[in-house]
Coordinates of C-alpha atoms and ligand atoms in Angstrom, one line a residue:
M5 CA -9.5 24.1 45.2
P6 CA -8.0 20.5 45.7
P7 CA -6.6 19.0 42.6
L8 CA -9.0 16.7 40.5
T9 CA -9.4 13.0 41.0
L10 CA -9.8 12.5 37.2
R11 CA -7.7 9.7 35.7
S12 CA -7.4 8.2 32.2
Q13 CA -6.1 4.8 31.2
L14 CA -6.2 2.8 27.8
M15 CA -6.0 -0.9 28.6
P16 CA -6.2 -4.2 26.8
E17 CA -9.7 -5.4 26.7
A18 CA -8.8 -8.6 28.5
A19 CA -7.3 -6.8 31.2
A20 CA -9.5 -6.2 34.5
G21 CA -10.2 -2.5 34.2
P22 CA -11.9 -0.1 36.7
E23 CA -15.5 -1.0 37.3
T24 CA -16.7 2.5 37.6
G25 CA -16.4 5.6 35.2
M26 CA -16.8 6.1 31.4
H27 CA -15.5 3.3 29.4
I28 CA -15.2 3.5 25.7
R29 CA -15.3 0.3 23.6
L30 CA -15.0 0.0 20.0
R31 CA -17.7 -2.5 19.4
E32 CA -21.1 -2.5 17.5
P33 CA -23.8 -1.2 17.7
A34 CA -22.9 2.5 18.1
G35 CA -24.6 3.9 21.3
I36 CA -24.4 4.3 24.9
D37 CA -25.4 2.1 28.0
S38 CA -25.2 2.7 31.6
G39 CA -24.6 0.4 34.6
P40 CA -25.0 1.1 38.1
G41 CA -21.4 3.0 38.3
H42 CA -20.4 3.1 34.7
L43 CA -21.3 4.5 31.1
E44 CA -20.3 2.3 28.2
I45 CA -19.8 4.2 25.1
R46 CA -19.5 2.8 21.6
P47 CA -18.7 5.6 19.1
G48 CA -19.5 3.5 16.1
L49 CA -15.8 2.9 14.9
H50 CA -14.0 -0.2 14.0
P51 CA -10.6 -1.1 15.8
L52 CA -7.8 -2.2 13.5
A53 CA -7.2 -5.8 14.3
P54 CA -5.6 -7.4 16.2
D55 CA -5.7 -4.8 19.1
H56 CA -8.7 -4.4 21.4
Y57 CA -8.1 -1.6 23.8
V58 CA -10.8 0.0 26.2
E59 CA -10.5 3.6 27.3
Y60 CA -11.3 4.2 31.0
W61 CA -12.0 7.6 32.5
T62 CA -12.5 7.3 36.3
A63 CA -12.7 9.8 39.3
S64 CA -12.7 9.1 43.0
G65 CA -15.9 8.5 45.2
T66 CA -19.2 6.7 44.5
P67 CA -20.6 7.9 41.2
T68 CA -24.4 8.8 40.8
P69 CA -25.8 7.7 37.5
I70 CA -28.5 10.0 35.9
H71 CA -30.6 9.2 33.1
E72 CA -32.6 11.8 31.2
G73 CA -33.8 10.8 27.8
P74 CA -30.8 10.7 25.4
V75 CA -28.6 12.3 28.2
R76 CA -26.9 10.0 30.5
L77 CA -24.6 11.3 33.2
L78 CA -22.1 9.9 35.8
E79 CA -21.7 12.3 38.5
H80 CA -18.7 12.4 41.0
E81 CA -17.9 14.9 43.3
D82 CA -15.3 16.8 41.1
V83 CA -16.1 15.4 37.6
L84 CA -19.2 14.8 35.6
F85 CA -19.2 12.5 32.5
A86 CA -21.9 13.4 30.4
T87 CA -23.2 11.7 27.1
W88 CA -25.8 12.0 24.4
S89 CA -26.5 9.4 21.8
G90 CA -29.3 9.6 19.0
P91 CA -30.0 9.8 15.4
D92 CA -27.8 11.7 13.2
N93 CA -30.0 13.0 10.6
G94 CA -30.9 16.5 10.6
L95 CA -27.5 16.8 11.9
R96 CA -27.4 20.6 12.4
E97 CA -30.5 20.5 14.6
Q98 CA -29.6 17.4 16.4
T99 CA -26.1 18.6 17.2
E100 CA -27.5 22.1 18.5
H101 CA -30.2 20.2 20.5
A102 CA -27.6 17.7 21.9
Y103 CA -25.3 20.5 23.1
R104 CA -27.8 22.5 24.7
A105 CA -29.2 19.3 26.6
L106 CA -25.9 18.4 27.8
L107 CA -24.7 21.8 28.9
A108 CA -27.9 22.4 30.7
A109 CA -27.4 19.0 32.4
C110 CA -23.9 20.1 33.4
R111 CA -24.9 23.4 34.6
A112 CA -27.7 22.2 36.7
R113 CA -25.3 20.2 38.8
G114 CA -22.7 23.0 39.1
F115 CA -20.3 21.7 36.5
E116 CA -20.0 24.8 34.3
H117 CA -16.7 24.0 32.4
L118 CA -15.9 21.6 29.7
A119 CA -12.6 20.1 29.6
R120 CA -13.0 17.5 26.8
V121 CA -15.6 16.6 24.4
W122 CA -15.7 13.7 21.6
N123 CA -18.1 13.7 18.6
Y124 CA -19.0 11.0 16.3
F125 CA -21.5 10.6 13.5
G126 CA -21.9 8.9 10.1
D127 CA -21.2 10.0 6.5
I128 CA -19.1 13.1 7.5
H129 CA -18.6 14.2 3.8
A130 CA -22.1 13.6 2.7
E131 CA -24.2 16.8 1.9
E132 CA -27.2 17.7 4.1
D133 CA -29.2 21.0 3.3
G134 CA -26.5 22.3 1.1
L135 CA -23.7 21.9 3.6
E136 CA -21.0 19.0 4.3
R137 CA -22.3 17.4 7.2
Y138 CA -19.1 18.1 9.4
Q139 CA -20.1 22.0 8.5
A140 CA -23.7 21.1 9.7
F141 CA -22.3 19.7 12.8
C142 CA -20.0 22.7 13.4
M143 CA -23.0 25.0 12.9
G144 CA -25.2 23.3 15.4
R145 CA -22.2 23.2 17.8
A146 CA -21.3 26.9 17.6
T147 CA -25.0 27.9 17.8
A148 CA -25.3 26.1 21.1
L149 CA -21.9 27.3 22.5
E150 CA -22.7 30.9 21.5
A151 CA -26.1 30.8 23.1
L152 CA -24.7 29.5 26.3
E153 CA -21.9 32.3 26.1
I154 CA -18.9 30.1 26.3
P155 CA -15.9 32.2 25.6
L156 CA -13.7 31.2 22.8
A157 CA -10.7 31.3 25.2
S158 CA -12.1 28.5 27.2
M159 CA -13.3 26.1 24.6
P160 CA -12.8 22.3 25.5
A161 CA -10.3 19.9 23.7
A162 CA -12.3 18.0 21.2
T163 CA -12.5 15.3 18.6
A164 CA -14.9 15.2 15.5
I165 CA -14.6 12.1 13.5
G166 CA -16.9 10.3 10.8
S167 CA -17.7 6.8 12.0
D168 CA -19.0 3.8 10.2
Q169 CA -22.5 3.9 11.6
R170 CA -25.4 6.5 11.4
Q171 CA -25.5 7.6 15.0
L172 CA -24.6 10.8 16.8
V173 CA -22.6 9.9 19.8
I174 CA -21.2 12.9 22.1
Y175 CA -19.6 12.3 25.4
L176 CA -17.7 14.9 27.5
I177 CA -16.0 15.6 30.9
A178 CA -17.1 18.7 32.7
T179 CA -15.6 20.0 35.9
R180 CA -16.6 22.6 38.5
T181 CA -13.4 24.5 38.0
P182 CA -11.8 25.5 34.7
A183 CA -9.3 23.5 32.7
E184 CA -6.6 25.7 31.1
S185 CA -7.3 25.8 27.3
L186 CA -4.2 25.7 25.1
E187 CA -3.7 26.6 21.5
N188 CA -0.8 25.5 19.1
P189 CA 1.6 28.3 17.9
R190 CA 2.0 26.3 14.4
Q191 CA -1.8 26.5 14.0
V192 CA -4.4 29.0 13.8
S193 CA -6.9 28.5 16.4
A194 CA -9.9 26.4 14.8
Y195 CA -12.4 29.2 16.0
H196 CA -10.6 31.5 13.7
Y197 CA -10.5 29.3 10.7
P198 CA -11.8 31.3 7.6
A199 CA -15.2 30.6 6.8
R200 CA -14.4 28.5 3.7
Y201 CA -14.0 25.6 6.0
S202 CA -17.3 25.9 7.6
P203 CA -19.8 29.0 7.7
K204 CA -19.2 28.7 11.5
S205 CA -15.8 27.8 12.5
P206 CA -15.1 24.6 14.7
T207 CA -15.3 25.4 18.2
F208 CA -12.4 23.7 20.1
A209 CA -9.2 24.3 21.7
R210 CA -5.9 22.4 20.6
A211 CA -5.7 20.8 24.2
T212 CA -6.8 21.2 27.7
R213 CA -4.7 21.0 31.0
L214 CA -6.0 19.9 34.2
E215 CA -4.3 19.7 37.5
T216 CA -5.1 16.3 39.2
A217 CA -4.1 14.4 42.3
S218 CA -1.5 12.4 40.3
G219 CA -0.1 15.4 38.5
P220 CA -0.9 17.5 35.3
L221 CA -3.2 16.0 32.8
I222 CA -2.9 17.2 29.2
L223 CA -5.9 16.4 27.0
L224 CA -5.0 16.4 23.3
S225 CA -7.5 17.3 20.7
G226 CA -7.7 15.4 17.5
T227 CA -4.5 16.6 15.6
A228 CA -4.0 16.6 11.8
S229 CA -1.7 17.7 9.2
I230 CA -2.8 21.3 9.4
V231 CA -0.3 24.3 9.4
G232 CA -1.6 27.7 9.9
H233 CA -5.2 26.8 8.7
E234 CA -4.2 24.8 5.7
S235 CA -3.9 21.0 5.2
R236 CA -0.5 19.9 4.2
H237 CA 0.7 17.0 2.2
P238 CA -2.5 15.8 0.5
D239 CA -2.1 12.2 -0.6
D240 CA 1.2 11.6 1.3
V241 CA 0.4 9.8 4.6
V242 CA 3.9 9.6 6.0
A243 CA 4.3 13.3 5.5
Q244 CA 0.9 13.8 7.1
A245 CA 2.0 11.5 10.1
R246 CA 5.3 13.7 10.5
E247 CA 3.6 16.9 10.4
T248 CA 0.9 15.7 12.7
L249 CA 3.7 14.8 15.2
A250 CA 5.3 18.1 14.7
N251 CA 2.0 19.6 15.7
L252 CA 1.8 17.4 18.9
R253 CA 5.3 18.3 19.9
S254 CA 4.5 21.9 19.6
L255 CA 1.4 21.7 21.5
H256 CA 3.3 19.8 24.3
D257 CA 6.1 22.4 24.4
T258 CA 3.4 25.0 24.9
A259 CA 1.8 23.0 27.6
G260 CA 5.1 23.0 29.5
H261 CA 8.3 21.3 29.4
E262 CA 7.9 19.6 32.8
L263 CA 5.0 17.9 31.7
P264 CA 4.7 14.0 31.6
R265 CA 4.8 11.8 28.6
P266 CA 2.1 10.8 26.7
A267 CA 0.3 7.9 28.2
W268 CA -1.8 6.9 25.2
L269 CA -2.6 8.0 21.7
R270 CA -5.5 7.1 19.4
V271 CA -4.6 7.0 15.8
Y272 CA -7.6 7.6 13.4
L273 CA -6.9 6.4 9.8
R274 CA -8.9 6.8 6.9
H275 CA -7.3 3.8 5.2
P276 CA -6.6 0.9 7.3
E277 CA -3.8 -0.2 5.0
D278 CA -1.7 2.8 5.9
R279 CA -1.2 1.5 9.5
P280 CA 2.4 0.0 8.9
K281 CA 3.7 3.4 7.3
V282 CA 2.3 5.6 10.1
A283 CA 3.5 3.3 12.7
A284 CA 7.0 3.5 11.4
V285 CA 6.8 7.3 11.9
L286 CA 5.4 6.9 15.4
A287 CA 8.2 4.4 16.4
E288 CA 10.9 6.8 15.1
H289 CA 9.4 10.0 16.8
Y290 CA 8.9 8.3 20.3
H291 CA 12.1 6.1 20.0
D292 CA 13.7 8.2 23.1
V293 CA 10.4 8.0 25.2
H294 CA 10.3 5.1 27.6
P295 CA 7.8 3.6 28.1
G296 CA 6.3 4.8 24.8
P297 CA 2.7 5.7 24.6
I298 CA 0.2 2.9 24.3
V299 CA -1.2 3.3 20.9
Q300 CA -4.7 2.4 19.5
W301 CA -5.5 2.3 15.9
V302 CA -9.2 3.1 14.6
R303 CA -10.7 3.4 11.2
G304 CA -12.2 6.9 10.9
D305 CA -12.9 9.7 8.6
V306 CA -11.2 12.9 9.3
C307 CA -13.3 16.2 8.6
R308 CA -11.4 17.4 5.6
R309 CA -11.3 14.9 2.7
E310 CA -7.5 15.3 2.0
L311 CA -6.6 14.3 5.5
L312 CA -5.6 10.8 6.0
L313 CA -5.1 10.6 9.8
E314 CA -5.6 12.3 12.9
I315 CA -4.2 11.6 16.3
E316 CA -5.5 12.3 19.8
G317 CA -4.4 11.4 23.2
V318 CA -3.6 12.1 27.0
H319 CA -0.2 13.1 28.5
A320 CA -0.2 11.9 32.3
Ligands
3EB5 C1 -8.4 20.4 12.6 O1 -7.4 20.4 13.3 C2 -8.8 19.1 12.3 O2 -14.3 19.9 15.0 O3 -14.2 19.3 16.9 C3 -9.7 18.1 15.0 C4 -10.3 18.0 16.3 C5 -10.5 18.5 14.1 C6 -11.6 18.5 16.6 C7 -13.9 19.4 15.8 C8 -11.9 19.0 14.2 C9 -12.5 18.9 15.6 O4 -9.2 21.3 12.3 C10 -10.2 18.5 12.6

């Protein structure tokens, strides 16, 4: 199998980015639009001023756009971008329904493997049918993935963040050949978390590794201040930032020392006013990496109330 042509870039909004592919823009309203060769995804999050970055995912060749109800796809020869957007009430059923539709669309085109999935919806801590909405989301997702018999050892890397708008927005990268799923020795695999976090555990890998034409690509899941399965340092955003970076370092070590530097990171902050403190921790951590990662700052709610930040990104 030839290496994938998948590429990832985070660029200032003012720069001329690629015209085709999947573009993630933090702009209202939450939702997904498509053009002839691209998908525009607006997760429903707010960027922290003054930065305006756009995240671009591209693959080579002329993509084919496909629109089937709430599912929109962009098919390349070796990569399929797949998205779903719709109301986020009845979240458990909606999530299951969305995942079934997405997975069916991917499989119908020969893209059996999920490398990376992003999930956003509003009011993540609110209760719905006796469950916290994050748990309802986890149940819907796990039910769909179980029904489709996706093994735990090949889960995609993922993000699930509470947005500022009531819209379920899911987007993903699927491939014909499997990515390598990676776990973090400092953390219990999310799919083995004890049931007190959610009656059905979150189903994602800590990262995935893909071989591309321009070298290995490591897709880092949303990573927080969790060691084992427990949250660490409630109420201390600086200590949470350090613990999160220790998790990311350990994940990078697991993925392979020869691997490239982080190209970009996205920091989700529960409280925007924490940015300067977290930025100082990041600057210290990456002071010997040149050039350092491009960092996008976003307001968002991490799934556990005590967690104040989460970081995801790409090594390329
Ligand atoms: C954690 O490590 C923090 O449910 O898809 C991070 C990334 C988190 C993805 C998900 C949740 C998810 O458990 C939360």
